[in-house]
Structures are given as structure tokens and as C-alpha cells.
CSV table of C-alpha atoms and ligand atoms in Angstrom, one decimal:
chain,number,residue,atom,x,y,z
A,3,UNK,CA,-17.5,12.6,9.5
A,4,UNK,CA,-17.3,9.3,11.3
A,5,UNK,CA,-15.8,6.7,9.0
A,6,UNK,CA,-17.1,3.8,11.0
A,7,UNK,CA,-20.5,4.7,9.7
A,8,UNK,CA,-19.6,2.9,6.4
A,9,UNK,CA,-22.1,4.9,4.5
A,10,UNK,CA,-21.1,8.4,3.8
A,11,UNK,CA,-24.1,10.8,4.2
A,12,UNK,CA,-23.8,13.7,1.9
A,13,UNK,CA,-23.5,17.0,3.7
A,14,UNK,CA,-25.2,20.0,2.1
A,15,UNK,CA,-22.0,21.4,0.6
A,16,UNK,CA,-18.3,21.0,0.8
A,17,UNK,CA,-15.7,23.7,0.7
A,18,UNK,CA,-12.2,23.4,-0.7
A,19,UNK,CA,-9.4,22.4,1.6
A,20,UNK,CA,-7.1,25.1,2.6
A,21,UNK,CA,-3.5,24.4,1.7
A,22,UNK,CA,-2.1,23.7,5.0
A,23,UNK,CA,1.6,22.8,4.8
A,24,UNK,CA,2.6,24.3,8.0
A,25,UNK,CA,6.3,23.8,7.8
A,26,UNK,CA,7.0,25.6,4.6
A,27,UNK,CA,5.2,28.6,3.3
A,28,UNK,CA,5.2,27.5,-0.3
A,29,UNK,CA,4.1,24.0,-1.2
A,30,UNK,CA,6.8,21.9,-3.0
A,31,UNK,CA,6.3,21.3,-6.7
A,32,UNK,CA,6.9,17.6,-6.4
A,33,UNK,CA,6.5,15.1,-3.6
A,34,UNK,CA,7.8,11.6,-3.1
A,35,UNK,CA,5.3,8.9,-2.0
A,36,UNK,CA,6.5,5.3,-1.6
A,37,UNK,CA,8.9,4.8,-4.5
A,38,UNK,CA,7.6,7.5,-6.9
A,39,UNK,CA,7.7,11.2,-7.4
A,40,UNK,CA,4.5,13.1,-8.2
A,41,UNK,CA,3.8,16.6,-9.3
A,42,UNK,CA,1.7,18.5,-6.8
A,43,UNK,CA,-1.4,20.6,-7.6
A,44,UNK,CA,-4.3,22.2,-5.8
A,45,UNK,CA,-5.6,18.8,-4.9
A,46,UNK,CA,-2.5,17.8,-2.9
A,47,UNK,CA,-3.3,17.4,0.7
A,48,UNK,CA,-1.4,14.3,1.8
A,49,UNK,CA,0.7,15.1,4.9
A,50,UNK,CA,4.1,13.7,6.0
A,51,UNK,CA,2.4,11.9,8.9
A,52,UNK,CA,0.1,10.1,6.5
A,53,UNK,CA,2.8,9.3,3.9
A,54,UNK,CA,4.9,7.7,6.7
A,55,UNK,CA,2.1,5.1,7.2
A,56,UNK,CA,2.1,3.8,3.7
A,57,UNK,CA,5.0,1.4,4.1
A,58,UNK,CA,4.0,0.0,7.6
A,59,UNK,CA,1.7,-2.8,6.3
A,60,UNK,CA,0.4,-3.8,9.7
A,61,UNK,CA,-1.8,-6.4,8.0
A,62,UNK,CA,1.3,-8.3,6.9
A,63,UNK,CA,3.2,-8.1,10.2
A,64,UNK,CA,3.5,-11.6,11.7
A,65,UNK,CA,1.9,-11.7,15.2
A,66,UNK,CA,0.2,-8.3,14.8
A,67,UNK,CA,-3.4,-8.4,16.0
A,68,UNK,CA,-4.6,-7.1,12.6
A,69,UNK,CA,-2.7,-9.9,10.8
A,70,UNK,CA,-4.1,-12.6,13.1
A,71,UNK,CA,-7.6,-11.3,12.6
A,72,UNK,CA,-7.0,-11.3,8.8
A,73,UNK,CA,-5.9,-14.9,8.9
A,74,UNK,CA,-8.9,-16.0,10.9
A,75,UNK,CA,-11.2,-14.4,8.3
A,76,UNK,CA,-9.2,-15.9,5.5
A,77,UNK,CA,-9.6,-19.3,7.1
A,78,UNK,CA,-13.4,-18.8,6.9
A,79,UNK,CA,-13.1,-18.5,3.1
A,80,UNK,CA,-10.5,-21.3,2.3
A,81,UNK,CA,-11.4,-21.5,-1.4
A,82,UNK,CA,-11.1,-17.7,-2.0
A,83,UNK,CA,-8.0,-16.0,-3.5
A,84,UNK,CA,-6.3,-14.1,-0.6
A,85,UNK,CA,-4.9,-10.8,-1.8
A,86,UNK,CA,-3.0,-8.3,0.3
A,87,UNK,CA,-0.3,-6.5,-1.8
A,88,UNK,CA,-2.2,-4.0,-3.9
A,89,UNK,CA,-0.7,-0.5,-3.8
A,90,UNK,CA,-2.6,2.0,-1.6
A,91,UNK,CA,-2.1,4.6,-4.4
A,92,UNK,CA,-5.1,4.5,-6.8
A,93,UNK,CA,-6.7,6.9,-9.2
A,94,UNK,CA,-9.9,8.7,-8.4
A,95,UNK,CA,-11.3,6.7,-11.3
A,96,UNK,CA,-10.6,3.4,-9.5
A,97,UNK,CA,-11.7,4.6,-6.1
A,98,UNK,CA,-15.0,6.3,-7.3
A,99,UNK,CA,-15.9,6.2,-11.0
A,100,UNK,CA,-15.3,2.5,-11.6
A,101,UNK,CA,-17.8,1.9,-8.8
A,102,UNK,CA,-20.4,4.4,-10.2
A,103,UNK,CA,-20.0,7.0,-7.5
A,104,UNK,CA,-21.9,10.1,-8.7
A,105,UNK,CA,-19.7,13.1,-9.7
A,106,UNK,CA,-20.8,15.1,-6.7
A,107,UNK,CA,-20.4,12.4,-4.1
A,108,UNK,CA,-18.9,14.0,-0.9
A,109,UNK,CA,-16.3,11.2,-0.5
A,110,UNK,CA,-14.5,12.7,-3.5
A,111,UNK,CA,-14.0,16.0,-1.6
A,112,UNK,CA,-10.5,17.0,-0.6
A,113,UNK,CA,-11.9,17.5,2.9
A,114,UNK,CA,-12.6,13.8,3.1
A,115,UNK,CA,-9.9,12.0,1.2
A,116,UNK,CA,-6.1,12.2,0.8
A,117,UNK,CA,-4.9,13.3,-2.6
A,118,UNK,CA,-1.4,13.2,-3.9
A,119,UNK,CA,-2.6,15.2,-6.8
A,120,UNK,CA,-5.7,15.4,-9.0
A,121,UNK,CA,-5.0,12.0,-10.6
A,122,UNK,CA,-3.6,10.0,-7.7
A,123,UNK,CA,-5.1,9.4,-4.2
A,124,UNK,CA,-4.9,7.1,-1.3
A,125,UNK,CA,-7.7,4.5,-1.5
A,126,UNK,CA,-10.5,5.2,0.9
A,127,UNK,CA,-11.8,1.7,0.8
A,128,UNK,CA,-10.9,-1.8,-0.6
A,129,UNK,CA,-13.8,-1.6,-3.0
A,130,UNK,CA,-11.5,0.5,-5.1
A,131,UNK,CA,-10.0,-2.7,-6.5
A,132,UNK,CA,-13.2,-4.5,-7.4
A,133,UNK,CA,-13.0,-3.9,-11.1
A,134,UNK,CA,-9.3,-4.9,-11.5
A,135,UNK,CA,-9.7,-8.1,-9.4
A,136,UNK,CA,-12.8,-9.2,-11.2
A,137,UNK,CA,-11.1,-8.3,-14.5
A,138,UNK,CA,-8.4,-10.8,-13.8
A,139,UNK,CA,-11.0,-13.5,-13.8
A,140,UNK,CA,-10.9,-14.0,-10.0
A,141,UNK,CA,-14.4,-15.1,-9.0
A,142,UNK,CA,-14.0,-15.5,-5.3
A,143,UNK,CA,-11.6,-13.3,-3.4
A,144,UNK,CA,-10.7,-11.6,-0.2
A,145,UNK,CA,-8.5,-8.5,-0.2
A,146,UNK,CA,-6.9,-7.0,2.9
A,147,UNK,CA,-5.5,-3.5,2.7
A,148,UNK,CA,-4.8,-0.2,4.5
A,149,UNK,CA,-7.3,2.5,3.6
A,150,UNK,CA,-7.1,6.3,4.3
A,151,UNK,CA,-9.8,8.8,5.2
A,152,UNK,CA,-9.5,12.3,6.7
A,153,UNK,CA,-11.4,12.2,9.9
A,154,UNK,CA,-11.8,13.3,13.5
A,155,UNK,CA,-9.5,12.3,16.3
A,156,UNK,CA,-10.5,10.1,19.2
A,157,UNK,CA,-9.9,6.6,20.6
A,158,UNK,CA,-11.7,4.9,17.7
A,159,UNK,CA,-10.8,7.1,14.7
A,160,UNK,CA,-7.5,7.1,12.9
A,161,UNK,CA,-6.8,8.4,9.4
A,162,UNK,CA,-5.5,5.0,8.4
A,163,UNK,CA,-7.2,1.7,9.1
A,164,UNK,CA,-7.5,-1.7,7.5
A,165,UNK,CA,-10.4,-3.2,5.6
A,166,UNK,CA,-11.1,-6.6,4.1
A,167,UNK,CA,-13.2,-6.9,1.0
A,168,UNK,CA,-14.8,-10.2,0.1
A,169,UNK,CA,-16.5,-10.9,-3.1
A,170,UNK,CA,-18.0,-13.8,-5.0
A,171,UNK,CA,-19.5,-13.9,-8.5
A,172,UNK,CA,-21.7,-16.7,-10.0
A,173,UNK,CA,-23.1,-17.8,-13.3
A,174,UNK,CA,-26.7,-16.9,-13.8
A,175,UNK,CA,-28.0,-19.9,-15.6
A,176,UNK,CA,-30.6,-22.1,-13.8
A,177,UNK,CA,-28.1,-24.7,-12.7
A,178,UNK,CA,-25.7,-22.2,-11.2
A,179,UNK,CA,-28.6,-20.6,-9.3
A,180,UNK,CA,-29.5,-24.0,-8.1
A,181,UNK,CA,-26.0,-24.6,-6.8
A,182,UNK,CA,-26.0,-21.3,-4.9
A,183,UNK,CA,-29.3,-22.4,-3.3
A,184,UNK,CA,-27.8,-25.7,-2.2
A,185,UNK,CA,-24.8,-24.0,-0.6
A,186,UNK,CA,-27.1,-21.6,1.2
A,187,UNK,CA,-29.2,-24.4,2.6
A,188,UNK,CA,-26.0,-26.1,3.9
A,189,UNK,CA,-25.0,-22.9,5.7
A,190,UNK,CA,-28.5,-22.5,7.0
A,191,UNK,CA,-28.5,-26.0,8.5
A,192,UNK,CA,-25.2,-25.2,10.2
A,193,UNK,CA,-26.4,-21.9,11.6
A,194,UNK,CA,-29.6,-23.6,12.9
A,195,UNK,CA,-27.3,-25.5,15.3
A,196,UNK,CA,-25.5,-22.4,16.5
A,197,UNK,CA,-26.3,-20.1,19.4
A,198,UNK,CA,-27.1,-17.1,17.2
A,199,UNK,CA,-30.0,-14.8,17.1
A,200,UNK,CA,-30.4,-13.1,13.7
A,201,UNK,CA,-32.7,-10.1,13.2
A,202,UNK,CA,-33.1,-10.1,9.4
A,203,UNK,CA,-34.5,-7.6,6.9
A,204,UNK,CA,-36.3,-8.5,3.7
A,205,UNK,CA,-33.7,-9.3,1.0
A,206,UNK,CA,-35.4,-6.9,-1.4
A,207,UNK,CA,-37.9,-4.2,-0.6
A,208,UNK,CA,-39.2,-1.0,-2.1
A,209,UNK,CA,-36.6,1.0,-0.2
A,210,UNK,CA,-33.8,-1.5,-1.0
A,211,UNK,CA,-34.7,-2.7,-4.5
A,212,UNK,CA,-33.0,-5.2,-6.9
A,213,UNK,CA,-31.1,-3.6,-9.8
A,214,UNK,CA,-33.4,-2.9,-12.8
A,215,UNK,CA,-31.3,-5.1,-15.0
A,216,UNK,CA,-31.5,-8.0,-12.5
A,217,UNK,CA,-33.9,-10.9,-12.4
A,218,UNK,CA,-35.5,-10.4,-8.9
A,219,UNK,CA,-35.3,-14.1,-8.0
A,220,UNK,CA,-31.6,-14.4,-8.9
A,221,UNK,CA,-30.9,-11.2,-6.9
A,222,UNK,CA,-32.7,-12.7,-3.9
A,223,UNK,CA,-30.8,-16.0,-4.2
A,224,UNK,CA,-27.5,-14.0,-4.2
A,225,UNK,CA,-28.5,-11.8,-1.3
A,226,UNK,CA,-29.5,-14.8,0.7
A,227,UNK,CA,-26.2,-16.5,0.1
A,228,UNK,CA,-24.4,-13.4,1.2
A,229,UNK,CA,-26.4,-13.3,4.4
A,230,UNK,CA,-25.7,-16.9,5.3
A,231,UNK,CA,-22.0,-16.5,4.6
A,232,UNK,CA,-21.7,-13.4,6.7
A,233,UNK,CA,-23.9,-14.7,9.5
A,234,UNK,CA,-21.6,-17.7,9.9
A,235,UNK,CA,-18.5,-15.4,9.7
A,236,UNK,CA,-20.0,-13.3,12.5
A,237,UNK,CA,-20.5,-16.4,14.5
A,238,UNK,CA,-16.9,-17.5,13.9
A,239,UNK,CA,-15.6,-14.1,15.0
A,240,UNK,CA,-17.9,-13.2,17.9
A,241,UNK,CA,-19.4,-16.3,19.4
A,242,UNK,CA,-18.4,-16.6,23.0
A,243,UNK,CA,-17.3,-13.1,23.5
A,244,UNK,CA,-20.2,-10.9,22.3
A,245,UNK,CA,-22.8,-11.9,24.9
A,246,UNK,CA,-22.6,-11.2,28.6
A,247,UNK,CA,-22.5,-15.0,29.3
A,248,UNK,CA,-21.6,-17.9,27.1
A,249,UNK,CA,-25.1,-19.1,27.2
A,250,UNK,CA,-26.4,-15.9,25.7
A,251,UNK,CA,-26.9,-16.1,22.0
A,252,UNK,CA,-24.8,-13.9,19.7
A,253,UNK,CA,-27.1,-11.2,18.3
A,254,UNK,CA,-26.7,-10.1,14.8
A,255,UNK,CA,-28.8,-7.6,13.1
A,256,UNK,CA,-29.2,-6.8,9.3
A,257,UNK,CA,-30.4,-3.4,8.2
A,258,UNK,CA,-31.0,-1.8,4.9
A,259,UNK,CA,-28.2,0.4,3.7
A,260,UNK,CA,-27.1,2.4,0.6
A,261,UNK,CA,-23.8,2.2,-1.3
A,262,UNK,CA,-23.3,3.6,-4.8
A,263,UNK,CA,-21.9,0.2,-5.9
A,264,UNK,CA,-24.4,-2.4,-4.6
A,265,UNK,CA,-28.1,-3.0,-4.8
A,266,UNK,CA,-29.7,-4.2,-2.6
A,267,UNK,CA,-27.4,-3.1,0.1
A,268,UNK,CA,-27.1,-3.9,3.8
A,269,UNK,CA,-25.2,-3.3,7.0
A,270,UNK,CA,-24.5,-5.9,9.7
A,271,UNK,CA,-24.4,-5.0,13.3
A,272,UNK,CA,-23.4,-7.2,16.3
A,273,UNK,CA,-24.7,-6.7,19.8
A,274,UNK,CA,-21.8,-6.2,22.2
A,275,UNK,CA,-21.7,-4.9,25.8
A,276,UNK,CA,-25.2,-3.4,25.5
A,277,UNK,CA,-24.7,-1.7,22.2
A,278,UNK,CA,-25.2,-2.5,18.5
A,279,UNK,CA,-21.9,-2.1,16.7
A,280,UNK,CA,-21.7,-1.6,13.0
A,281,UNK,CA,-19.4,-4.3,11.6
A,282,UNK,CA,-19.6,-4.3,7.8
A,283,UNK,CA,-21.4,-3.1,4.7
A,284,UNK,CA,-22.3,-5.3,1.8
A,285,UNK,CA,-24.7,-6.0,-1.0
A,286,UNK,CA,-25.3,-7.4,-4.5
A,287,UNK,CA,-22.6,-6.0,-6.8
A,288,UNK,CA,-23.7,-3.3,-9.2
A,289,UNK,CA,-23.9,-4.9,-12.7
A,290,UNK,CA,-22.0,-2.0,-14.2
A,291,UNK,CA,-19.0,-2.9,-12.0
A,292,UNK,CA,-19.0,-6.4,-13.5
A,293,UNK,CA,-19.6,-5.0,-17.0
A,294,UNK,CA,-16.5,-2.8,-16.6
A,295,UNK,CA,-14.5,-5.8,-15.4
A,296,UNK,CA,-15.5,-7.7,-18.6
A,297,UNK,CA,-17.7,-10.3,-16.8
A,298,UNK,CA,-21.2,-9.0,-17.7
A,299,UNK,CA,-22.7,-12.5,-17.5
A,300,UNK,CA,-22.0,-13.0,-13.9
A,301,UNK,CA,-23.8,-11.7,-10.8
A,302,UNK,CA,-22.4,-11.6,-7.3
A,303,UNK,CA,-22.0,-10.2,-3.8
A,304,UNK,CA,-19.4,-8.1,-2.0
A,305,UNK,CA,-18.8,-7.0,1.5
A,306,UNK,CA,-16.3,-4.7,3.2
A,307,UNK,CA,-15.4,-4.8,6.9
A,308,UNK,CA,-13.1,-2.7,9.1
A,309,UNK,CA,-10.5,-4.8,11.0
A,310,UNK,CA,-9.5,-2.4,13.8
A,311,UNK,CA,-13.0,-2.2,15.2
A,312,UNK,CA,-13.3,-6.0,15.4
A,313,UNK,CA,-9.7,-6.4,16.7
A,314,UNK,CA,-10.4,-3.8,19.4
A,315,UNK,CA,-13.2,-6.0,20.6
A,316,UNK,CA,-11.5,-9.3,20.3
A,317,UNK,CA,-8.3,-8.2,22.1
A,318,UNK,CA,-9.8,-5.5,24.4
A,319,UNK,CA,-7.6,-2.9,22.8
A,320,UNK,CA,-8.9,0.4,24.2
A,321,UNK,CA,-7.4,2.9,21.7
A,322,UNK,CA,-6.9,2.6,17.9
A,323,UNK,CA,-3.5,4.3,18.1
A,324,UNK,CA,-2.1,1.3,19.9
A,325,UNK,CA,-2.1,-0.7,16.6
A,326,UNK,CA,0.6,1.6,15.3
A,327,UNK,CA,2.8,1.2,18.4
A,328,UNK,CA,6.3,-0.2,17.9
A,329,UNK,CA,6.7,-0.5,21.7
A,330,UNK,CA,7.7,-4.1,22.6
A,331,UNK,CA,5.3,-3.8,25.6
A,332,UNK,CA,2.5,-3.8,23.0
A,333,UNK,CA,3.9,-6.1,20.3
A,334,UNK,CA,5.3,-8.8,22.6
A,335,UNK,CA,1.8,-9.4,24.0
A,336,UNK,CA,0.6,-11.1,20.8
A,337,UNK,CA,1.3,-14.4,19.1
A,338,UNK,CA,0.2,-15.2,15.6
A,339,UNK,CA,-3.0,-17.0,15.5
A,340,UNK,CA,-4.0,-16.3,19.1
A,341,UNK,CA,-6.6,-14.0,20.5
A,342,UNK,CA,-5.4,-12.8,24.0
A,343,UNK,CA,-6.7,-10.0,26.2
A,344,UNK,CA,-4.5,-7.0,25.9
A,345,UNK,CA,-3.1,-5.9,29.3
A,346,UNK,CA,-2.5,-2.1,29.4
A,347,UNK,CA,1.1,-1.7,30.4
A,348,UNK,CA,0.4,1.6,32.0
A,349,UNK,CA,-1.9,4.5,31.7
A,350,UNK,CA,0.2,7.7,31.7
A,351,UNK,CA,-1.7,10.8,32.6
A,352,UNK,CA,-3.4,12.9,29.9
A,353,UNK,CA,-3.1,16.6,29.6
A,354,UNK,CA,-5.2,18.9,27.6
A,355,UNK,CA,-5.0,22.4,26.2
A,356,UNK,CA,-7.8,24.5,24.9
A,357,UNK,CA,-7.6,27.1,22.1
A,358,UNK,CA,-10.3,29.5,20.9
A,359,UNK,CA,-10.1,31.2,17.6
A,360,UNK,CA,-12.0,32.9,14.8
A,361,UNK,CA,-12.1,30.9,11.7
A,362,UNK,CA,-10.6,32.4,8.5
A,363,UNK,CA,-13.1,34.1,6.2
A,364,UNK,CA,-12.3,31.5,3.5
A,365,UNK,CA,-13.9,28.5,5.0
A,366,UNK,CA,-12.0,26.0,6.9
A,367,UNK,CA,-13.1,22.4,7.4
A,368,UNK,CA,-12.9,20.6,10.7
A,369,UNK,CA,-10.7,17.9,9.0
A,370,UNK,CA,-8.1,20.6,8.2
A,371,UNK,CA,-7.8,21.2,11.9
A,372,UNK,CA,-7.4,17.5,12.7
A,373,UNK,CA,-4.6,17.1,10.1
A,374,UNK,CA,-2.8,20.1,11.6
A,375,UNK,CA,-2.9,18.5,15.0
A,376,UNK,CA,-1.8,15.1,13.7
A,377,UNK,CA,1.1,16.6,11.8
A,378,UNK,CA,2.3,18.4,14.9
A,379,UNK,CA,1.7,15.8,17.6
A,380,UNK,CA,1.4,12.5,15.7
A,381,UNK,CA,0.3,9.7,18.0
A,382,UNK,CA,0.7,11.9,21.1
A,383,UNK,CA,-2.7,13.3,20.4
A,384,UNK,CA,-5.5,11.2,21.9
A,385,UNK,CA,-8.5,13.3,21.2
A,386,UNK,CA,-9.5,16.6,19.6
A,387,UNK,CA,-13.0,17.8,20.5
A,388,UNK,CA,-14.7,21.0,19.4
A,389,UNK,CA,-16.2,22.0,22.7
A,390,UNK,CA,-17.8,25.3,21.6
A,391,UNK,CA,-18.9,26.9,18.4
A,392,UNK,CA,-20.6,30.2,17.9
A,393,UNK,CA,-21.3,32.8,15.3
A,394,UNK,CA,-20.9,36.4,16.2
A,395,UNK,CA,-24.3,38.0,15.7
A,396,UNK,CA,-23.0,41.2,14.2
A,397,UNK,CA,-19.9,40.2,12.2
A,398,UNK,CA,-21.1,36.7,11.4
A,399,UNK,CA,-17.6,35.4,12.1
A,400,UNK,CA,-17.4,31.8,13.3
A,401,UNK,CA,-15.6,31.0,16.5
A,402,UNK,CA,-14.4,27.6,17.7
A,403,UNK,CA,-13.0,26.4,21.0
A,404,UNK,CA,-11.0,23.2,20.6
A,405,UNK,CA,-9.7,20.9,23.3
A,406,UNK,CA,-6.7,18.9,22.4
A,407,UNK,CA,-6.0,15.9,24.7
A,408,UNK,CA,-2.4,14.8,24.7
A,409,UNK,CA,-1.3,11.4,26.1
A,410,UNK,CA,1.6,9.1,25.4
A,411,UNK,CA,1.3,5.3,25.7
A,412,UNK,CA,5.0,5.0,26.6
A,413,UNK,CA,5.8,7.7,29.1
A,414,UNK,CA,4.5,10.7,31.0
A,415,UNK,CA,4.5,13.9,29.0
A,416,UNK,CA,6.0,16.9,30.8
A,417,UNK,CA,4.2,20.2,30.8
A,418,UNK,CA,6.9,22.0,28.8
A,419,UNK,CA,6.5,19.4,26.1
A,420,UNK,CA,2.7,19.7,25.9
A,421,UNK,CA,3.0,23.5,25.9
A,422,UNK,CA,5.5,23.3,23.0
A,423,UNK,CA,3.2,20.9,21.0
A,424,UNK,CA,0.2,23.2,21.7
A,425,UNK,CA,2.1,26.3,20.7
A,426,UNK,CA,3.1,24.6,17.4
A,427,UNK,CA,-0.5,23.7,16.8
A,428,UNK,CA,-1.5,27.3,17.4
A,429,UNK,CA,1.1,28.7,15.1
A,430,UNK,CA,0.1,26.2,12.3
A,431,UNK,CA,-3.5,27.2,12.8
A,432,UNK,CA,-2.4,30.9,12.4
A,433,UNK,CA,-0.8,30.0,9.1
A,434,UNK,CA,-4.2,28.7,8.0
A,435,UNK,CA,-5.5,32.2,8.7
A,436,UNK,CA,-7.3,31.7,12.0
A,437,UNK,CA,-7.3,34.5,14.5
A,438,UNK,CA,-6.6,33.4,18.1
A,439,UNK,CA,-9.1,34.9,20.6
B,508,LIG,N1,-16.6,0.0,0.7
B,508,LIG,C1,-17.6,0.1,1.6
B,508,LIG,C2,-17.2,1.1,2.7
B,508,LIG,O1,-16.0,1.2,3.0
B,508,LIG,C3,-18.1,-1.2,2.2
B,508,LIG,C4,-18.7,-2.1,1.2
B,508,LIG,C5,-18.0,-3.0,0.5
B,508,LIG,C6,-20.1,-2.0,0.9
B,508,LIG,C7,-18.6,-3.9,-0.4
B,508,LIG,C8,-20.7,-2.8,0.0
B,508,LIG,C9,-19.9,-3.8,-0.7
B,508,LIG,O2,-17.9,1.8,3.4
């Protein structure tokens, strides 16, 4: 499932994750994650590769592109609280229930999220902290954090990425609503002077309704305020680079969306190099979230955006793995507060290996395969593509052919090394019960 599609579309069914600790045959009873030790159970699927990312905190590393982008966005919301130190380990309650995710939502599946055990997981989005931040009485805030999702492997997907969540809540009496309107008008006047072309959708429609407990006009006022704030943020981020020429307007498009924790909900896309790119998800905060936070008399909006995707555009960074590089040839190119064009220091050759196998009779999810490859090859894997799938007409067994592309950013990989990596991948797959063809 592609995470960059911020909305998770429910697949028909999900199957349990295979226990896939390749190194040891029996899973350990306890694991250490950050400073704590946790008992394992049949939910445990966090891998050593993933654990090792928890302490990196790229979004707090001076000069790192993710940090510079974060600062730029923070500067757009000067009167908001700027938070960035919340632990990535949350409960499924925080990540899902506190936001009214239904019990059968696919995002909860072990195939999609990393669990330490049944009661502790790595947050899959910054929205996981909405209730606790609102509960502290913070009414305007921006939160930057690393988030974790099991996903496929290619140049724009990585199991860890960074999100920023922004939220603002308001009083709902007539004078507060009036104030929101005034702020929106001010933003609207500014935008009218900017070279931006906005394709809007109706704030509220039959397919994107206001919440039943909300006064429709108030909901509309809040949605409108959200749209103006974000349109001006998009202009700040992309003006000048998104179009082919400086004279071209920046094109921003709003579309109706669905999230379990907002209503109405939207996605924002920006036109870049001939394509619409999904930049963020947002909407009017579900009232039950605010009730849980102890602020039932407020209404508000929230948005969540992925930083890597924006940084890849602003810096021309071609591969998402580069953000994790500790190579000075990468890091020394950036200065805090500056957007420069990344100069690839070299492109070493890629080398690929194919493997065909019968899937085990107990089902195996594609994400199990991706985690095996990541655990063996780490950032030496550039892409994993399933290039053929078929079901044997008589036995009904499923076969896959998988192409793993290996490439290092720092050096040429020699054949022997690639062979070794691939043979480790193959033997880990065999431990999952696959039969090599
Ligand atoms: N948390 C959502 C995601 O990661 C984005 C979002 C945040 C949507 C806030 C609405 C409001 O997909």
C-alpha cells in the first residue's frame, strides 16, 4: 500500500503477519526499544532495521533538509506551539481509537503497522498525538515527528518518514466565528495578490458533509479558514519552483477526501513538472476527538503533511534513502535555512537479482517480503518489484517473481557482495516457508 496516498483504502481482507525473525528461529521473549524493555507477543513485528531508526531524529538535526523544511513551515505559523519531542512509541489507542478509527480499519493490521507488542506500536501518523496535545490546553500547534509504516520499497517509499501536523481550535460563539472570518478575509486579500491558481471544491457537500453535531455555517467558516491558511502555506513553499517558468502561476487543487478523524475532509495537491502531487490531508477535527481531549466547546481544523516528499522537490533529492545518509558528501551540501539543489556526488551502478518462489500455504503479505529484504540489505536496496504473479491452475498455489535492485550511494557493489545479499534474502524467505522455484 502506498503511504503517500494519505488515505488508506480498505483492502478486502487482511491476513496475519508471519513471524519473520530470520536471524533466530525462536523469537525473543523481550525486546529493547529506545530505553525500555518490552515483552513480545504475537503482534511483535518491529525489526532491528526499524528499531535503529528511532533515535536518529532527522527532524532535529541542524542543517538537515528535513529540519530546514520544518523551520520554514514553522515560520509560517509563528504564533503556534512548535512541538517535536514526542516519543514515537504510542498505544494503539492513541494511534487509532482516540481518533475514532473503526475496529476493523486496515491501518491497524500487523501487515501495515509496526508493533512492539499488542499494547505498544510505532505511531503511523502525527495525528496520534491530537488528543494529548489538545488536552494540555494547546489551541494552536505544529508537531513534527518520525512516523512508521510497513510499505513497499522504491525511490519514494521508506518505512520511516516525517510528518508535520498542524491544528487550530476556536471558540464557537458568534464573536469567535466573526474573528475567524476576519482572519480568513485578510489571508484571502493576500492570496489575491499572489500568482496562484486554486482549483477549489465546495467546503461541504453531500459526499463530504459537516459532522451531525456541527452547525453547518460554523463548519464552513472553519473549513474556509483552513483552506486559506494552507493555500498561503503552499504558496510559501512552492512559488517559484512548481511551474515551468516563474511567470506560471502555482497550481493548487483541493479534492474531497475521507479520514476517520475529520469531517469534512480534503486533500491538497500541487502541480509540479506536469503531474499533480498529493501534498497533505486535512479537515475539520472530529468533535469526539475534542470531547476526549476535554475541550468539547471548541471546534477546529487539522492537517498532516509528509516532509520527505516536499523536501525531495525543493532540494531535487532523487531518492528517499538519501535523507538517512551519514555520508559527508550528502550532509555537507546543506546549510540550515537554505534551499539548495542537491548535486548527486555519483551514481554507482545498480545490480539486480530475481527470485521466483511459491508462497507458503499460510498466507504471506507483500510487506513481509519487503521487511525481509530491508533487514538483510538495509539501505543497499533501492527497489523491490513484483514482476510476475500467477496461480497454478491445478494446485492453486501462488507464485511470485521478485526483482530486487541493489545500489549503494557511496560505492560500487561487487558481484560477490550482491550475490551474498541475495542468498541471505532467499534463505530468510525460505524460513518464512516459501519454496524456491
Ligand atoms: N494523519 C493523516 C495521514 O497521515 C493526515 C491528516 C492529518 C488528515 C490531520 C486530516 C487531518 O494520512
